[in-house]
Amino acid sequence: MGLLLLLTSTLLSSYFHPGSVVNAQHMFTIRDISLSVEPSTDVTRGTNVTVRCQVTVSSSGQEALSREYTIFKDGSIVYTKTTSSSEDFLYLLPEARVSNSGKYKCKINIEGKQSTSDAKKLSVTGLSKPVLHLNKEVVTEGEELTARCMAPGETGSIFFYFYDNSKEVQEKRVNSNQAVAELRFSSIGNHKIHCAYTVLITPDSFKSEESNSVTVSVKEISITPVLEISPQYKIFEGDRLNIFCSVQTSQHSTENMLLYLSEGTSLLSSGTTKVNHSMVALAKAAGLMFECRMEMGHLVKTATKTLPVTELFSAPTLTMSPAEVFQREPMTLTCKSESFASERLQRKELTYTLYSLGNPLNSGDTGVFSGKALQHEFNYTCTARAKGIEKHSETLTVRPRVFVSAPKISVYDKAILGKPIQILCESDTGSLPINYTLWKGYHTEGTTRVQMPFQKALFTVSTSKPEELNKYMCEANNGREEGLLGARLTANVTVPLTHAMLSVLPALQDISEEGHLNLICSVQGTPPVTFKWYRVGDPQPLNATTSDNVYKDYEFPVISKAHSGKYYCEAFNHANNIVRSNEVTVEVRMAVWKKALIGGICLLIVTVLVLVFGLYFRSKRDAASFYDDKEGRVTNGMRDSMASLPADISNRSSYSIPATV
């Protein structure tokens, strides 16, 4: 026994020795997660539904892992549970309801590692029939009853609707399966009450069938409002009306009763048992509408009457003559009621007043006012009065027209000879519309009517001579007897370029190396002119410049043989027509000093050659004379020798004498 204890102690001490290492790490991986709905994703109400979450996990040890499951419905958490079981996780929906419809997902969390399944949609169809209960089935007018509508077994967010004879009277939103509404009835008789509900599942909604119908009998309270008006017939404006509002009852108490007498939206009087009001009748298109209203608790009863009132006279209209008036010109305003009740009123009884603050007009005949128009717009109104009745006209705004000022004439854009030219006529001031007429001398070229603020009076003309533009004038008129004539047109006319010519200095035969060369380009037309010089074969210009003259030169300060070639120039002005000159062939000759040098050298060579040839011929001549002298001496010697030779030798036919000594 002691040995066993010793061995056990030794083993335990070695097992828990601080130097030993125990690998307690548990390796695992979540391989797959899926969600299924059983028995089906489409079920009817009352079915037991199971949402199954299946997870496949691979681990290195035998120890169970702690698994946290979370069930989501439409993105919201509906259930969470932690378990160490590796079995499928089940979320039960016993007797499923429509509110359980939605998209479900499952998420697992093992030691920080998470995985989520794909979503599956569950659709539950069928709603229970709503049940309606009323606390009373017989009530009096204005009495309140309680209606309770129930949706047995349903859950979620529910809208309940209460109906009175198929008309919806109340709506309640609750998070339970029943709702209570307080109902009141203003009309007597039988009322059929029922309810229905809608289950809201975003983004869809499901409506139930109608509930049972309950008949409510509404009994009348013997209280009746009475409305009396005097007089009742042939009422004209200005007549005095007396209106009475009261109630008629036989048995019911009038305690807590209130009466309200009103005309249209105006409250005329109020009281408890009887109210009255006196007023002057005024004509309205729909007549005067009076109401006697009784309120007692929740009970409301009304009596109404519409009283036609004949108009005593019509509202006046204010008109101006002439229809358009210029500043400071005479005008007449007329205020008049077109119709009146002749049986109650004579026209002479009507009086008119003009309201024109700051600009009083003179009063002439009845309703006629005259004066001068102001320099700015002004508002006028008038009032017609008779037998205490007063009616106002609509506001008349007089906007005096402004006479057009003398027009200005100018060229719109550019004036190019030979092309269409646009002439602009405009005035600084003047009320629209304005008629502009273009004159050329004593003849009209056309008329343009300007009606909009940004519209321009443009005329298109053509000219063959620059001085023709000075004959044009503008006339403007916006209502005068005669139009205003402006000054004559003064404008610069651009003459297109013609006759481009290129000339050179010095003369072509005098152009030589190390000299200068001026290419002079000249045209006919209107400056400023842009000149460009080119060498044939080179697309880029040698030079380009703009001049206020019709000619310009380009200078080569020092030229060489390399400057030989063909040259031309181009030019254009504001008319944008490009003209090209003739081509000039430039041949750069040799420099004078080079010619002199070459001439000197040639002369020197000729001189040397002459000297050489002279010496040569002289030496030849001296040699010939020498040979002649020597040959004579030899010949004479030979002759002497021959004489001394034998006879046979001297008689030979020939003897060869050496050519040289």
XYZ file of C-alpha atoms in Angstrom:
661
model
C 0.000 0.000 0.000
C 2.817 2.386 0.825
C 4.553 1.513 -2.425
C 1.408 2.289 -4.366
C 1.119 5.685 -2.690
C 4.756 6.421 -3.452
C 4.345 5.557 -7.126
C 1.199 7.682 -7.344
C 2.923 10.620 -5.724
C 5.867 10.296 -8.077
C 3.633 10.199 -11.155
C 1.615 13.221 -10.030
C 4.713 15.252 -9.278
C 6.157 14.469 -12.700
C 2.839 15.288 -14.400
C 2.466 18.700 -12.778
C 6.176 19.561 -12.769
C 6.684 23.211 -13.851
C 9.036 22.172 -16.633
C 6.518 19.992 -18.452
C 4.309 21.367 -21.384
C 0.704 20.317 -22.014
C -0.850 21.103 -25.448
C -4.415 22.025 -24.556
C -5.206 23.839 -27.889
C -8.269 22.430 -29.682
C -8.018 22.701 -33.525
C -11.279 22.868 -35.540
C -12.830 24.297 -38.714
C -16.444 25.036 -39.776
C -16.821 23.251 -43.069
C -20.454 23.933 -43.929
C -23.695 25.422 -42.598
C -27.150 25.114 -44.104
C -30.755 25.877 -43.128
C -33.900 23.993 -44.064
C -37.608 24.493 -43.325
C -39.756 21.458 -42.542
C -42.166 20.190 -43.648
C -42.084 22.806 -46.450
C -41.384 26.455 -47.133
C -45.066 26.916 -48.076
C -47.498 25.847 -45.369
C -50.980 26.689 -44.177
C -51.933 28.257 -40.874
C -51.670 25.858 -37.892
C -48.844 23.718 -39.325
C -46.011 22.795 -36.934
C -42.905 24.157 -38.656
C -39.288 23.301 -37.815
C -36.387 25.485 -38.882
C -33.368 23.159 -38.964
C -29.773 24.440 -38.850
C -27.154 21.877 -39.934
C -23.460 22.544 -39.296
C -20.479 20.405 -40.290
C -17.427 20.946 -38.070
C -14.051 19.161 -38.241
C -12.014 19.136 -34.999
C -8.774 17.540 -33.732
C -9.930 16.491 -30.283
C -12.695 14.542 -28.645
C -13.816 17.351 -26.373
C -17.200 18.904 -27.325
C -17.125 22.435 -28.712
C -19.311 25.229 -27.346
C -21.596 26.342 -30.168
C -23.659 29.542 -30.185
C -26.603 29.408 -32.611
C -28.521 32.523 -33.738
C -31.726 32.451 -35.809
C -32.593 35.524 -37.908
C -35.982 36.421 -39.401
C -35.949 39.190 -42.017
C -32.574 40.371 -40.712
C -33.646 40.551 -37.041
C -32.570 38.140 -34.278
C -35.487 35.998 -33.084
C -33.664 33.271 -31.106
C -30.182 32.587 -29.674
C -28.909 29.502 -27.826
C -25.534 28.081 -26.789
C -25.034 24.319 -26.769
C -22.203 21.782 -26.925
C -24.250 19.263 -28.874
C -23.179 18.433 -32.410
C -26.739 17.511 -33.335
C -28.753 19.703 -35.731
C -30.066 22.847 -34.084
C -33.885 23.122 -34.229
C -36.033 26.264 -33.990
C -39.688 25.284 -33.578
C -42.737 27.209 -34.797
C -45.736 25.340 -33.387
C -49.023 26.079 -35.156
C -47.394 28.601 -37.486
C -49.195 31.845 -38.207
C -48.986 34.310 -41.080
C -46.815 36.502 -38.858
C -44.187 33.726 -38.922
C -43.704 34.271 -42.679
C -40.339 35.696 -43.656
C -36.741 34.941 -44.628
C -34.815 32.837 -42.088
C -31.044 32.472 -41.663
C -28.858 30.620 -39.198
C -25.491 31.757 -37.792
C -23.025 29.720 -35.715
C -20.218 31.076 -33.534
C -17.516 28.718 -32.198
C -14.738 30.373 -30.225
C -14.911 33.513 -32.406
C -15.211 31.674 -35.719
C -18.533 32.461 -37.432
C -20.447 31.201 -40.416
C -23.922 32.060 -41.745
C -26.247 29.975 -43.882
C -28.164 31.037 -46.960
C -31.673 32.424 -46.397
C -34.833 30.364 -46.807
C -38.258 32.003 -47.145
C -41.195 30.607 -45.190
C -44.699 31.455 -46.424
C -47.655 30.784 -44.137
C -51.093 31.322 -45.609
C -54.502 31.567 -43.964
C -55.852 33.863 -41.259
C -58.396 33.144 -38.586
C -61.817 34.737 -38.893
C -62.124 37.831 -36.712
C -64.705 37.894 -33.913
C -66.649 41.053 -32.975
C -68.165 41.737 -29.562
C -70.256 44.820 -28.584
C -71.108 45.819 -25.032
C -74.481 47.226 -26.211
C -76.799 46.598 -29.081
C -79.328 49.394 -28.329
C -78.133 52.975 -27.821
C -79.490 56.491 -28.150
C -78.197 59.269 -30.380
C -74.679 60.287 -29.316
C -74.376 57.432 -26.808
C -71.040 55.581 -26.841
C -70.589 51.804 -27.137
C -67.475 49.623 -26.947
C -66.576 47.311 -29.824
C -63.893 44.598 -29.413
C -62.439 42.863 -32.483
C -60.311 39.717 -31.956
C -58.030 37.734 -34.282
C -57.827 34.341 -32.531
C -54.336 32.885 -32.464
C -52.719 35.576 -34.615
C -49.507 37.370 -33.696
C -47.385 40.219 -34.958
C -48.250 43.774 -35.972
C -51.966 43.908 -36.771
C -54.264 46.633 -38.141
C -57.909 46.322 -37.015
C -60.701 48.033 -38.985
C -64.239 48.767 -37.702
C -67.107 49.278 -40.151
C -70.559 50.866 -39.859
C -72.764 49.712 -42.736
C -69.653 48.901 -44.850
C -68.137 52.328 -44.137
C -64.841 52.293 -42.259
C -65.203 54.393 -39.120
C -62.057 53.545 -37.111
C -58.614 51.988 -37.532
C -56.383 50.636 -34.758
C -52.805 49.348 -34.947
C -51.727 46.992 -32.145
C -49.140 44.323 -31.427
C -51.691 41.937 -30.009
C -54.516 39.902 -31.470
C -57.365 42.206 -30.356
C -58.336 45.888 -30.439
C -61.029 47.992 -28.747
C -62.854 50.962 -30.328
C -65.379 53.420 -28.915
C -68.222 54.038 -31.406
C -70.914 56.732 -31.533
C -73.806 57.134 -33.956
C -75.296 60.397 -35.181
C -78.141 58.916 -37.224
C -81.047 56.927 -35.856
C -82.070 53.472 -37.041
C -80.247 50.182 -37.424
C -76.471 50.058 -37.972
C -74.670 46.867 -39.011
C -71.238 46.720 -37.378
C -68.423 44.347 -38.379
C -64.618 44.308 -38.312
C -61.598 42.923 -40.153
C -57.846 42.946 -39.683
C -54.595 42.975 -41.652
C -51.340 41.367 -40.557
C -48.383 43.513 -41.606
C -45.243 41.634 -42.652
C -42.877 44.054 -44.377
C -43.062 44.513 -47.286
C -46.292 42.490 -47.594
C -49.634 42.552 -45.817
C -52.358 39.908 -45.459
C -56.019 40.825 -44.953
C -58.536 38.643 -43.181
C -62.130 37.952 -44.067
C -64.915 39.992 -42.441
C -66.073 39.208 -38.925
C -69.553 38.433 -37.780
C -71.991 41.340 -38.178
C -73.791 42.829 -35.169
C -76.866 45.063 -35.554
C -77.024 48.126 -33.339
C -80.309 49.989 -32.918
C -79.929 53.749 -32.421
C -82.918 55.438 -30.776
C -83.734 59.090 -31.370
C -83.590 61.636 -28.587
C -86.639 63.900 -28.730
C -84.649 67.110 -29.137
C -84.757 68.993 -32.435
C -83.004 72.276 -33.323
C -85.289 74.876 -34.923
C -84.055 77.614 -37.319
C -86.363 80.535 -38.159
C -85.642 83.479 -40.493
C -87.737 86.569 -41.122
C -88.539 87.646 -43.807
C -88.350 84.455 -45.865
C -89.299 85.587 -49.408
C -88.268 88.303 -51.925
C -85.271 89.404 -49.979
C -83.073 92.086 -51.491
C -79.694 93.337 -50.485
C -80.022 95.827 -47.665
C -83.114 94.190 -46.139
C -82.938 93.525 -42.402
C -82.918 89.826 -41.461
C -83.876 88.366 -38.064
C -82.602 84.832 -37.390
C -83.654 82.631 -34.448
C -82.057 79.364 -33.279
C -83.821 77.221 -30.616
C -84.638 73.611 -29.707
C -87.878 71.713 -29.489
C -88.136 68.971 -26.841
C -90.929 67.337 -24.882
C -89.323 65.218 -22.203
C -85.541 65.334 -22.431
C -83.567 67.671 -20.187
C -81.763 70.598 -21.792
C -78.959 70.539 -19.240
C -75.434 70.797 -20.737
C -76.932 71.911 -24.062
C -75.199 74.518 -26.277
C -76.582 76.266 -29.375
C -74.512 77.833 -32.158
C -75.901 80.100 -34.924
C -73.638 80.602 -37.913
C -73.697 81.890 -41.477
C -71.222 80.030 -43.628
C -68.015 79.958 -41.592
C -68.957 82.989 -39.493
C -70.300 82.312 -35.997
C -73.121 84.823 -35.449
C -74.236 83.932 -31.909
C -74.219 81.182 -29.268
C -76.233 80.299 -26.137
C -77.959 77.565 -24.157
C -81.625 77.308 -25.087
C -82.287 80.079 -27.619
C -80.127 82.523 -29.652
C -80.945 85.176 -32.256
C -79.179 87.567 -34.555
C -80.122 90.548 -36.749
C -78.184 91.538 -39.878
C -78.390 93.285 -43.240
C -78.802 90.860 -46.125
C -75.948 90.670 -48.635
C -76.140 88.927 -51.979
C -73.986 85.841 -52.531
C -73.826 83.589 -55.545
C -74.937 80.508 -53.575
C -77.242 82.444 -51.257
C -76.911 82.895 -47.490
C -76.434 79.541 -45.713
C -77.513 79.561 -42.044
C -77.042 76.739 -39.534
C -78.490 76.157 -36.080
C -76.276 73.630 -34.298
C -77.119 71.880 -31.014
C -74.401 70.091 -28.996
C -75.172 68.064 -25.877
C -72.304 65.843 -24.801
C -71.473 63.708 -27.848
C -74.863 64.375 -29.426
C -74.857 66.864 -32.297
C -77.933 67.936 -34.271
C -78.234 70.661 -36.888
C -80.869 72.562 -38.811
C -79.883 74.471 -41.957
C -81.504 76.876 -44.388
C -80.283 78.558 -47.562
C -81.756 82.008 -48.175
C -81.603 83.466 -51.709
C -80.891 87.210 -51.747
C -81.517 89.330 -54.834
C -78.639 91.640 -55.729
C -79.544 95.322 -55.369
C -76.825 96.331 -57.803
C -73.822 94.548 -59.290
C -70.241 95.133 -58.235
C -68.837 98.031 -60.273
C -66.278 97.614 -63.001
C -63.522 100.165 -63.577
C -62.380 100.747 -67.164
C -59.936 103.112 -68.845
C -60.217 105.036 -72.107
C -58.206 104.857 -74.276
C -57.195 101.268 -73.615
C -53.519 102.296 -73.803
C -52.198 105.632 -72.635
C -48.763 107.227 -72.759
C -47.081 109.114 -69.952
C -48.631 112.536 -69.229
C -51.399 111.971 -71.771
C -55.100 112.472 -70.921
C -57.099 109.441 -69.791
C -60.627 108.762 -68.568
C -61.646 106.188 -65.935
C -65.275 105.016 -65.773
C -66.810 103.276 -62.732
C -70.167 101.610 -63.401
C -72.494 98.901 -62.049
C -73.915 97.094 -65.051
C -77.140 95.895 -63.406
C -79.439 96.959 -60.550
C -82.863 95.988 -59.139
C -85.132 98.588 -60.710
C -88.062 97.683 -58.398
C -86.043 98.770 -55.388
C -83.482 101.229 -56.804
C -83.114 103.977 -59.391
C -79.791 104.394 -61.192
C -79.428 107.983 -59.996
C -79.356 106.683 -56.434
C -76.064 104.947 -57.179
C -72.987 106.989 -56.247
C -69.408 106.211 -57.234
C -66.114 107.059 -55.559
C -62.660 106.652 -57.064
C -59.720 105.775 -54.841
C -56.400 106.950 -56.241
C -54.040 107.755 -53.426
C -51.573 110.401 -54.555
C -53.132 110.975 -57.975
C -56.625 112.492 -57.665
C -58.650 112.690 -60.870
C -61.373 115.153 -61.773
C -64.947 113.913 -61.352
C -67.360 114.667 -64.188
C -70.546 112.746 -64.903
C -71.635 110.051 -62.471
C -68.813 107.518 -62.286
C -66.565 109.314 -64.837
C -63.120 110.570 -63.764
C -60.495 112.260 -65.933
C -56.866 113.263 -65.585
C -53.376 112.635 -66.937
C -51.417 109.424 -66.758
C -48.439 109.330 -64.447
C -44.893 108.434 -65.441
C -45.126 105.140 -63.548
C -47.789 102.480 -63.065
C -50.592 103.240 -60.622
C -53.498 101.326 -59.024
C -57.092 102.586 -59.016
C -60.250 101.195 -57.420
C -63.798 102.496 -57.217
C -66.771 101.990 -54.907
C -70.512 101.981 -55.679
C -72.964 102.832 -52.862
C -76.763 102.754 -52.485
C -79.086 102.245 -49.474
C -76.229 101.375 -47.148
C -74.788 98.753 -49.502
C -71.217 99.284 -50.609
C -69.415 97.298 -53.305
C -65.878 97.605 -54.586
C -64.453 97.099 -58.030
C -61.395 95.056 -58.805
C -58.116 96.939 -58.873
C -57.254 98.547 -62.208
C -53.524 98.926 -62.769
C -52.670 101.662 -65.250
C -49.263 101.126 -66.821
C -48.517 104.225 -68.892
C -46.601 103.518 -72.049
C -43.297 105.270 -72.701
C -42.790 106.953 -76.052
C -39.914 105.457 -77.972
C -36.684 107.445 -78.114
C -34.843 108.296 -81.333
C -33.414 105.037 -82.661
C -29.722 104.310 -83.010
C -28.397 102.594 -86.088
C -25.321 100.402 -86.256
C -23.817 97.487 -88.120
C -24.407 94.180 -86.372
C -21.146 92.211 -86.399
C -19.041 93.303 -89.442
C -19.691 95.108 -92.720
C -17.917 93.398 -95.611
C -18.312 94.779 -99.099
C -20.062 92.388 -101.437
C -21.518 90.261 -98.627
C -24.881 90.540 -96.799
C -24.678 93.143 -94.016
C -26.944 93.175 -90.949
C -28.064 96.587 -89.693
C -29.367 96.946 -86.125
C -31.990 99.517 -85.120
C -32.612 100.043 -81.394
C -33.890 102.708 -79.007
C -32.768 103.297 -75.440
C -36.302 103.751 -74.093
C -39.815 102.963 -75.214
C -42.650 100.593 -74.368
C -43.070 97.488 -76.480
C -44.155 96.729 -79.115
C -42.001 99.033 -81.266
C -42.051 99.169 -85.053
C -38.636 99.823 -86.639
C -38.394 100.872 -90.290
C -35.130 100.969 -92.254
C -34.790 103.775 -94.799
C -32.275 104.038 -97.647
C -32.463 107.583 -98.795
C -36.166 108.197 -99.396
C -37.107 104.536 -99.819
C -38.035 102.017 -97.141
C -36.157 98.716 -97.031
C -38.511 96.979 -94.580
C -40.202 97.108 -91.151
C -39.642 94.880 -88.101
C -41.916 94.709 -85.047
C -40.126 94.128 -81.725
C -42.482 92.627 -79.113
C -40.134 90.883 -76.645
C -37.493 92.538 -74.414
C -34.551 90.649 -75.927
C -35.772 90.717 -79.519
C -33.626 92.691 -81.999
C -34.629 94.689 -85.065
C -32.191 93.406 -87.698
C -32.251 94.200 -91.402
C -30.095 92.466 -94.029
C -28.783 94.598 -96.897
C -26.129 94.320 -99.600
C -23.826 97.060 -100.866
C -21.462 97.320 -103.793
C -19.818 100.562 -102.677
C -18.658 101.561 -99.182
C -20.356 104.947 -99.336
C -23.800 103.343 -99.818
C -23.987 102.519 -96.080
C -24.171 106.220 -95.234
C -27.612 106.395 -96.869
C -29.323 104.149 -94.277
C -31.460 105.522 -91.390
C -33.804 103.993 -88.772
C -37.321 105.091 -87.842
C -39.022 103.967 -84.585
C -42.689 104.196 -83.625
C -44.718 102.707 -80.753
C -47.889 104.763 -80.974
C -47.066 108.281 -82.114
C -48.744 109.737 -85.148
C -45.342 109.966 -86.793
C -42.271 107.894 -86.066
C -38.909 109.247 -84.875
C -36.104 109.218 -87.401
C -32.541 108.606 -86.203
C -29.180 109.692 -87.589
C -27.577 108.235 -90.705
C -25.426 105.130 -90.436
C -21.740 105.705 -89.975
C -19.727 102.507 -90.231
C -16.461 101.171 -91.561
C -16.805 98.823 -94.488
C -14.202 96.148 -94.999
C -13.228 95.780 -98.659
C -12.035 92.235 -99.393
C -8.421 91.969 -100.564
C -7.521 91.654 -104.254
C -4.488 91.943 -106.575
C -1.850 90.504 -104.322
C 1.600 91.099 -105.815
C 5.116 90.168 -104.701
C 8.079 92.289 -105.781
C 11.716 92.243 -104.765
C 14.463 94.724 -104.009
C 17.082 94.975 -105.435
C 16.275 94.037 -109.001
C 16.487 90.334 -109.775
C 19.665 90.776 -111.860
C 21.337 92.670 -109.013
C 20.778 90.075 -106.324
C 24.113 88.709 -105.209
C 25.683 86.975 -102.284
C 26.256 88.884 -99.054
C 23.756 91.453 -100.135
C 20.226 91.999 -98.742
C 16.877 90.966 -100.180
C 13.463 92.550 -99.558
C 10.279 90.666 -100.477
C 7.522 93.295 -100.773
C 3.912 92.064 -100.649
C 1.169 94.513 -101.662
C -2.622 94.180 -101.986
C -5.713 96.227 -102.635
C -8.393 96.339 -99.903
C -9.065 97.539 -96.351
C -6.368 97.316 -93.682
C -5.365 96.009 -91.246
C -3.892 93.223 -93.354
C -2.082 90.102 -92.223
C 0.807 89.170 -94.543
C 2.598 85.827 -94.813
C 5.659 85.017 -96.933
C 6.366 81.511 -98.217
C 9.092 79.691 -100.091
C 7.714 77.216 -102.631
C 7.964 73.714 -101.226
C 7.852 74.781 -97.576
C 4.353 74.739 -95.986
C 5.471 76.878 -93.047
C 5.583 80.644 -93.622
C 8.912 82.444 -93.465
C 7.255 85.241 -91.552
C 3.776 86.554 -90.652
C 2.844 90.053 -89.555
C -0.153 92.406 -89.452
C 0.088 95.879 -90.879
C -2.162 98.935 -91.022
C -0.957 99.476 -94.597
C -1.756 97.564 -97.750
C 1.874 96.622 -98.237
C 4.634 95.122 -96.149
C 8.140 93.857 -96.783
C 10.150 90.977 -95.390
C 13.910 91.396 -95.442
C 16.766 88.897 -95.650
C 19.663 90.969 -94.211
C 22.379 88.762 -95.684
C 21.732 86.267 -98.416
C 23.618 83.393 -99.931
C 23.221 80.903 -102.730
C 20.953 78.885 -100.398
C 18.328 81.625 -100.652
C 17.802 80.974 -104.332
C 14.319 79.690 -105.126
C 10.702 80.649 -105.744
C 8.832 82.907 -103.325
C 5.213 84.096 -102.923
C 3.040 85.791 -100.304
C -0.506 85.481 -98.937
C -2.675 88.121 -97.264
C -6.083 88.438 -95.575
C -8.077 91.044 -93.634
C -11.343 91.064 -91.637
C -13.184 89.845 -94.725
C -11.317 86.549 -94.192
C -10.637 86.006 -97.872
C -7.064 84.844 -98.512
C -5.323 86.130 -101.650
C -2.067 84.728 -103.053
C 0.521 86.621 -105.038
C 2.533 85.672 -108.066
C 5.636 83.519 -107.653
C 9.009 85.238 -107.988
C 12.124 83.252 -108.831
C 15.160 84.561 -106.997
C 18.638 83.590 -108.213
C 21.442 84.724 -105.950
C 24.498 85.606 -108.020
C 28.152 85.430 -107.031
C 29.585 88.223 -104.946
C 31.512 90.996 -106.829
C 34.690 90.466 -104.907
C 34.566 86.790 -105.784
C 34.188 87.729 -109.442
C 37.156 90.137 -109.165
C 39.227 87.527 -107.414
C 38.409 84.921 -110.021
C 39.182 87.467 -112.778
C 42.507 88.358 -111.159
C 43.420 84.740 -110.778
C 42.452 84.042 -114.364
C 44.472 87.076 -115.530
C 47.425 85.938 -113.465
C 47.172 82.442 -114.913
C 46.926 83.866 -118.425
C 49.938 86.103 -117.747
C 51.930 83.197 -116.406
C 50.936 81.092 -119.360
C 51.903 83.879 -121.733
C 55.253 84.216 -120.032
C 55.755 80.468 -120.060
C 54.795 80.196 -123.693
C 56.938 83.235 -124.516
C 59.952 81.764 -122.815
C 59.246 78.461 -124.388
C 59.064 79.866 -127.934
C 62.131 81.983 -127.336
C 64.109 78.991 -126.175
C 62.944 77.069 -129.246
C 64.038 79.864 -131.537
C 67.480 80.135 -129.955
C 67.963 76.387 -130.246
C 67.006 76.419 -133.952
C 69.520 79.125 -134.793
C 72.218 77.263 -132.970
C 71.531 74.108 -134.891
C 71.509 75.997 -138.182
C 74.963 77.508 -137.499
C 76.491 74.291 -136.471
C 74.988 72.416 -139.402
C 76.558 74.945 -141.820
C 79.935 74.518 -140.343
C 79.726 70.760 -140.568
C 78.512 70.884 -144.115
C 81.362 73.031 -145.169
C 83.807 70.731 -143.435
C 82.294 67.774 -145.127
C 82.551 69.326 -148.384
C 86.201 69.937 -147.818
C 86.730 66.388 -146.725
C 84.851 65.050 -149.700
C 87.108 66.801 -151.939
C 90.026 64.983 -150.480
C 88.424 61.528 -150.676
C 89.143 58.992 -153.384
C 87.273 59.319 -156.553
C 85.343 56.085 -156.203
C 83.889 57.239 -152.959
C 83.007 60.631 -154.212
C 81.179 59.108 -157.079
C 78.758 57.096 -155.019
C 75.205 57.958 -155.636
C 74.342 58.723 -152.061
C 75.866 59.244 -148.734
C 74.159 59.404 -145.463
C 75.037 62.315 -143.285
C 74.265 61.897 -139.628
C 71.373 63.988 -138.389
C 73.092 64.788 -135.182
C 76.693 65.394 -134.209
